[in-house]
Coordinates of C-alpha atoms in Angstrom, one line a residue:
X7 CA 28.3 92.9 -155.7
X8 CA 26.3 90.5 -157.9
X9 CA 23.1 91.6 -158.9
X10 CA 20.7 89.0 -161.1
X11 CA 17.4 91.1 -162.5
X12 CA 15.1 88.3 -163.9
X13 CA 17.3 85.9 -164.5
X14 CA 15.5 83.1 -167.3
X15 CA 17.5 80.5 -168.7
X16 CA 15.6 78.0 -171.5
X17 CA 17.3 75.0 -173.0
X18 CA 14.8 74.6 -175.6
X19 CA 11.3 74.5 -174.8
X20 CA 12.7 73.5 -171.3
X21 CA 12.9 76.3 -168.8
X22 CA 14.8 75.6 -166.1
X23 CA 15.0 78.9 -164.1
X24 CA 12.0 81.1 -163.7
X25 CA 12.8 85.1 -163.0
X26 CA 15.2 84.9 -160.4
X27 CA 16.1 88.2 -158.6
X28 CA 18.7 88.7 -156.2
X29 CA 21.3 91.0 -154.6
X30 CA 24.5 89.5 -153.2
X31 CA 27.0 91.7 -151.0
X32 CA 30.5 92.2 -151.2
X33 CA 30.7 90.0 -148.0
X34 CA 27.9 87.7 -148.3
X35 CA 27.2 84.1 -148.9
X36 CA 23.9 83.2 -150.5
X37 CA 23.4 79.4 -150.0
X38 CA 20.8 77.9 -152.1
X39 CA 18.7 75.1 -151.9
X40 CA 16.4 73.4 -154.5
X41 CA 15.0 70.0 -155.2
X42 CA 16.9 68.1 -157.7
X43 CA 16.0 69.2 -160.9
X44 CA 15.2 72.9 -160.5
X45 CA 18.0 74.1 -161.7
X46 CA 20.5 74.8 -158.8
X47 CA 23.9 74.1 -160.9
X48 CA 21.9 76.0 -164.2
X49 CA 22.3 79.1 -161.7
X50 CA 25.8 78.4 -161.4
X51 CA 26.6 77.7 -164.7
X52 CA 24.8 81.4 -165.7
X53 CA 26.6 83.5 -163.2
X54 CA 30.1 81.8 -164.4
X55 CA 29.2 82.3 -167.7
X56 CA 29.3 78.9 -168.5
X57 CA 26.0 79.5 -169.5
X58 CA 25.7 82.7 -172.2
X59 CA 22.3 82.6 -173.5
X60 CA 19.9 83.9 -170.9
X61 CA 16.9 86.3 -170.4
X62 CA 17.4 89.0 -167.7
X63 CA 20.6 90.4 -166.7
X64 CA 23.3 89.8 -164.1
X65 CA 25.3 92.4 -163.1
X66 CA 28.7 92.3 -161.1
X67 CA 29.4 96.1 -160.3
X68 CA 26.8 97.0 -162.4
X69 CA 28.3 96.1 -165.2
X70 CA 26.8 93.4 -166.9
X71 CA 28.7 89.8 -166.3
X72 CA 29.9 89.4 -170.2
X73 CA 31.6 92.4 -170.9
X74 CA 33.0 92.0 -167.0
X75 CA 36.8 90.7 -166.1
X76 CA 35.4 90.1 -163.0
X77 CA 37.6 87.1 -161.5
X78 CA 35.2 84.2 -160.9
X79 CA 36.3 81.4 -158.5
X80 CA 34.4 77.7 -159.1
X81 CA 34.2 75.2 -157.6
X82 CA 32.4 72.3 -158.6
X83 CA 31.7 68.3 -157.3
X84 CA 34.0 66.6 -159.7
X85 CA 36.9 69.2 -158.4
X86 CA 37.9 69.5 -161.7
X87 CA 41.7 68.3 -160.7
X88 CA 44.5 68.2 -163.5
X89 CA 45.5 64.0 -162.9
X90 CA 49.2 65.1 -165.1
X91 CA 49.6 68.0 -162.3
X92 CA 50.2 67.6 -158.9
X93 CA 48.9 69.3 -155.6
X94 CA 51.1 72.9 -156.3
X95 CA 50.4 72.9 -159.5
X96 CA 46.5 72.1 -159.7
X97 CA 46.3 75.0 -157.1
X98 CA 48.2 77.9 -158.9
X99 CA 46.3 76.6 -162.3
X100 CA 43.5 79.0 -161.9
X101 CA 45.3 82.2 -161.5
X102 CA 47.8 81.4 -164.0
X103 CA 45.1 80.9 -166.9
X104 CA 43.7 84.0 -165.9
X105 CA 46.7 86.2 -165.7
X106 CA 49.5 84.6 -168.1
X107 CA 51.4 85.2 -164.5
X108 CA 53.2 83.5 -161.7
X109 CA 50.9 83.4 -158.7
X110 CA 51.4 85.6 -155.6
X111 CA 53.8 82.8 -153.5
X112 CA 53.2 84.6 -150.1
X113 CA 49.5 84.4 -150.7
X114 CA 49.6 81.1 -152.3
X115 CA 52.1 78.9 -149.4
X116 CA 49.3 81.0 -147.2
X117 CA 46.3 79.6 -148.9
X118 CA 48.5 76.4 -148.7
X119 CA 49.3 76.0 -145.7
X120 CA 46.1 76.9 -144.2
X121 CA 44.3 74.5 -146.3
X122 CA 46.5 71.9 -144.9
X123 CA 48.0 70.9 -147.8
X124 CA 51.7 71.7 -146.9
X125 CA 52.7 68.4 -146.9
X126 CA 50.9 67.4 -149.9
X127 CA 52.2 69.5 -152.7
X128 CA 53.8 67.3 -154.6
X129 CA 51.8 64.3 -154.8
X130 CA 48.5 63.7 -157.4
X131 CA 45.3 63.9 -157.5
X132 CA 45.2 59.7 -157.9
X133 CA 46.6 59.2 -154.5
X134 CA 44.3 62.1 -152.8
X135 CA 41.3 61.2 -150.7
X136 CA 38.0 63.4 -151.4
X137 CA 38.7 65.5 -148.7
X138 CA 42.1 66.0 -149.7
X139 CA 41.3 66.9 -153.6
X140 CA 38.4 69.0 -152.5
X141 CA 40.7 71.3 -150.2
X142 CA 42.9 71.5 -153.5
X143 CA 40.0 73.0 -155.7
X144 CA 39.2 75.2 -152.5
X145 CA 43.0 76.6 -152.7
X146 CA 42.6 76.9 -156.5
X147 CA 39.7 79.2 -155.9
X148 CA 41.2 81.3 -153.1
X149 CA 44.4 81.6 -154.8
X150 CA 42.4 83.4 -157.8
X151 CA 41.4 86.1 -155.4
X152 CA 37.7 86.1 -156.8
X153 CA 35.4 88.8 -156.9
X154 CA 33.0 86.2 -157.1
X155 CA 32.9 82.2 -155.5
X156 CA 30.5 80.3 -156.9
X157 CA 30.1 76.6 -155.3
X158 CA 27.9 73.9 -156.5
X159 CA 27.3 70.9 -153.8
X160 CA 31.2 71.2 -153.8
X161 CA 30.7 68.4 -150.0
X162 CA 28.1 66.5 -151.1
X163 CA 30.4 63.3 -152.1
X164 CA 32.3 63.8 -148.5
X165 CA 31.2 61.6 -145.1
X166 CA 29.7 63.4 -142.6
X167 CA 32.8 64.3 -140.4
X168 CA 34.8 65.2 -143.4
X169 CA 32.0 67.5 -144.6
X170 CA 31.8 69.3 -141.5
X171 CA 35.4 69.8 -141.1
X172 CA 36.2 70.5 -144.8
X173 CA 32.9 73.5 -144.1
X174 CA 34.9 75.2 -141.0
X175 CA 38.1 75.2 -143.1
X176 CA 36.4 76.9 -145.9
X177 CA 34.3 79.8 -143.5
X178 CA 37.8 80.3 -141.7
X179 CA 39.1 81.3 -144.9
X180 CA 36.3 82.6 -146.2
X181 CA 36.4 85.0 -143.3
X182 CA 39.6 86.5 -143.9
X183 CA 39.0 86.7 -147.7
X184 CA 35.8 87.9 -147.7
X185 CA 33.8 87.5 -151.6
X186 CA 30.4 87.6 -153.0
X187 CA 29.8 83.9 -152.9
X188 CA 27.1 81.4 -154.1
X189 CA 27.1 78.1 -152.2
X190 CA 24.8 75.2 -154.2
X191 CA 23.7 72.7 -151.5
X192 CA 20.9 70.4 -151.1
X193 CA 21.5 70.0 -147.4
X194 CA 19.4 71.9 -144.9
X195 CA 22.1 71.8 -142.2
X196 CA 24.2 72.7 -144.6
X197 CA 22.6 75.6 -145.9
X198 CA 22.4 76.8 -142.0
X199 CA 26.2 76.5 -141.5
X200 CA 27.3 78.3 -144.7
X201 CA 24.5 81.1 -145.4
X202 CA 24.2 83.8 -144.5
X203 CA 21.0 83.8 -146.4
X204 CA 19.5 80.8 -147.3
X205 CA 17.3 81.0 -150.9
X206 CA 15.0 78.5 -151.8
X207 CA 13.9 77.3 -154.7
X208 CA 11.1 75.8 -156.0
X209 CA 10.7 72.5 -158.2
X210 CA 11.6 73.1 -161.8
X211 CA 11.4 75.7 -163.5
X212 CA 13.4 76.7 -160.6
X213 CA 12.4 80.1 -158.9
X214 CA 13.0 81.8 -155.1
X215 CA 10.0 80.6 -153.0
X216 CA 11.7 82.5 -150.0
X217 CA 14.8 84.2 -148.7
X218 CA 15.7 83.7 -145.4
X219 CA 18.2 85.7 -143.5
X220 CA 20.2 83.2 -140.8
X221 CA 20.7 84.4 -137.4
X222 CA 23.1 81.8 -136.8
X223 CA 26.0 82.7 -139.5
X224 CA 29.3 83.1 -138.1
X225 CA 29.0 81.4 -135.2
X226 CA 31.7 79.2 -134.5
X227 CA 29.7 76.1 -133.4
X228 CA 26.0 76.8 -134.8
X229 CA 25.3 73.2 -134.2
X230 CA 25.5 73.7 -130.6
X231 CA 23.0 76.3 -130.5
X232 CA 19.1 75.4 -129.7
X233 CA 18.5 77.7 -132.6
X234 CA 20.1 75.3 -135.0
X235 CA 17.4 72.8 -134.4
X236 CA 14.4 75.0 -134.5
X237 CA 15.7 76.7 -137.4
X238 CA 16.3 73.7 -139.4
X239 CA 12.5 72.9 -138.2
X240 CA 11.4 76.1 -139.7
X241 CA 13.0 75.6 -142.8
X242 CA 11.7 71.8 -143.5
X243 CA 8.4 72.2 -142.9
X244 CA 8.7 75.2 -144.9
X245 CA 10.3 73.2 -148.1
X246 CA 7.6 70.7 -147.6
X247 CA 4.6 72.6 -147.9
X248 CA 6.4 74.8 -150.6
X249 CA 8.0 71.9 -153.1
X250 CA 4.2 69.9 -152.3
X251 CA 2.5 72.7 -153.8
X252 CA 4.4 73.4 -156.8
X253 CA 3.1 72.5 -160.1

């Protein structure tokens, strides 16, 4: 469990997070969503502790993040891809940095081969499409076996129909690897498909204008629902009164 008590990170005289609060389950996905600017990937740079200088406290356990060993799992929009490694060996990178260890191979030809990447193991990150590199960082992750997934706008350079596919292939794994995971988007249908609560921020200094909880996670097509629509609605109309407002 992640919890972040007041959460204030400054660069400077800049703030760009405002006392953020939250609690995030064992099995739950908080998907955020924020204006450009208000410090969306600041959030995910604090909880992976690439950030270390911060007011507040984030706790995973309740213990507090920097004296954790908590496994953290990131996954970020340049993929962060080894181009001297291929496929196999960009996905086992994670765990083997952490542990000093040879990766679980059951788990990781699983991970593998679920990901779709069977057939790819031995090729490079310079011949991979987007889709293709992004599945990698998602196997990377998974192969880790996080306590904790953070994702920042990890789709956002993908078209449409890869986007949509390469989000079912991450909830069907997600679903059977369940983790406290933070998902960074800037998508509204996005946010609906991941979330299962959907935080939103407000312009910078970034802080939660509202926490909704989303009826429609875990359904299989949440598209195809009437709800889908209405709640997307909801949510805009929200953002556009809430970000218009903001100082």
């Amino acid at each position: 469990m992640i919890k972040i008590e007041s959460l204030t990170v400054k660069y400077g005289s800049f703030t760009a997070l405002s006392n953020i609060n939250l609690e995030i389950g064992d099995d739950e996905i908080y998907a955020v969503l924020g204006p450009s600017g208000c410090g969306k990937t600041t959030l995910i740079y604090a909880l992976s502790m690439i950030i270390k200088e911060f007011e507040g406290r984030v706790l995973i356990n309740d213990k507090p993040i920097k004296n954790s060993d908590v496994r953290i799992g990131t996954v970020l929009q340049n993929y962060g891809l080894l181009p001297w490694k291929n496929v196999y060996e960009n996905a086992l990178l994670g765990i083997e940095i952490k542990d000093k260890e040879k990766a679980d191979k059951l788990y990781s030809e699983y991970i593998i081969k679920e990901l779709g990447l069977e057939d790819l193991k031995y090729k490079y990150p310079n011949s991979l499409s987007g889709g293709q590199m992004q599945r990698v960082a998602l196997a990377r992750s998974f192969i880790l076996k996080p306590q904790i997934l953070l994702m920042d706008e990890p789709f956002s350079a993908l078209d449409a129909i890869t986007r949509e596919k390469m989000q079912e292939l991450f909830l069907n794994i997600w679903m059977n690897n369940k983790v406290s995971t933070v998902f960074v988007t800037h998508s509204i249908e996005e946010a609906i498909c991941i979330g299962k609560k959907i935080v939103i921020l407000s312009k910078s200094p970034g802080r939660i204008l509202k926490i909704i909880n989303n009826p429609l996670f875990g359904l299989k097509e949440p598209r195809l629902s009437s709800d889908f629509y209405n709640l997307s609605l909801e949510i805009r109309k929200f953002i556009k009164e809430g970000w218009s407002i903001e100082k």
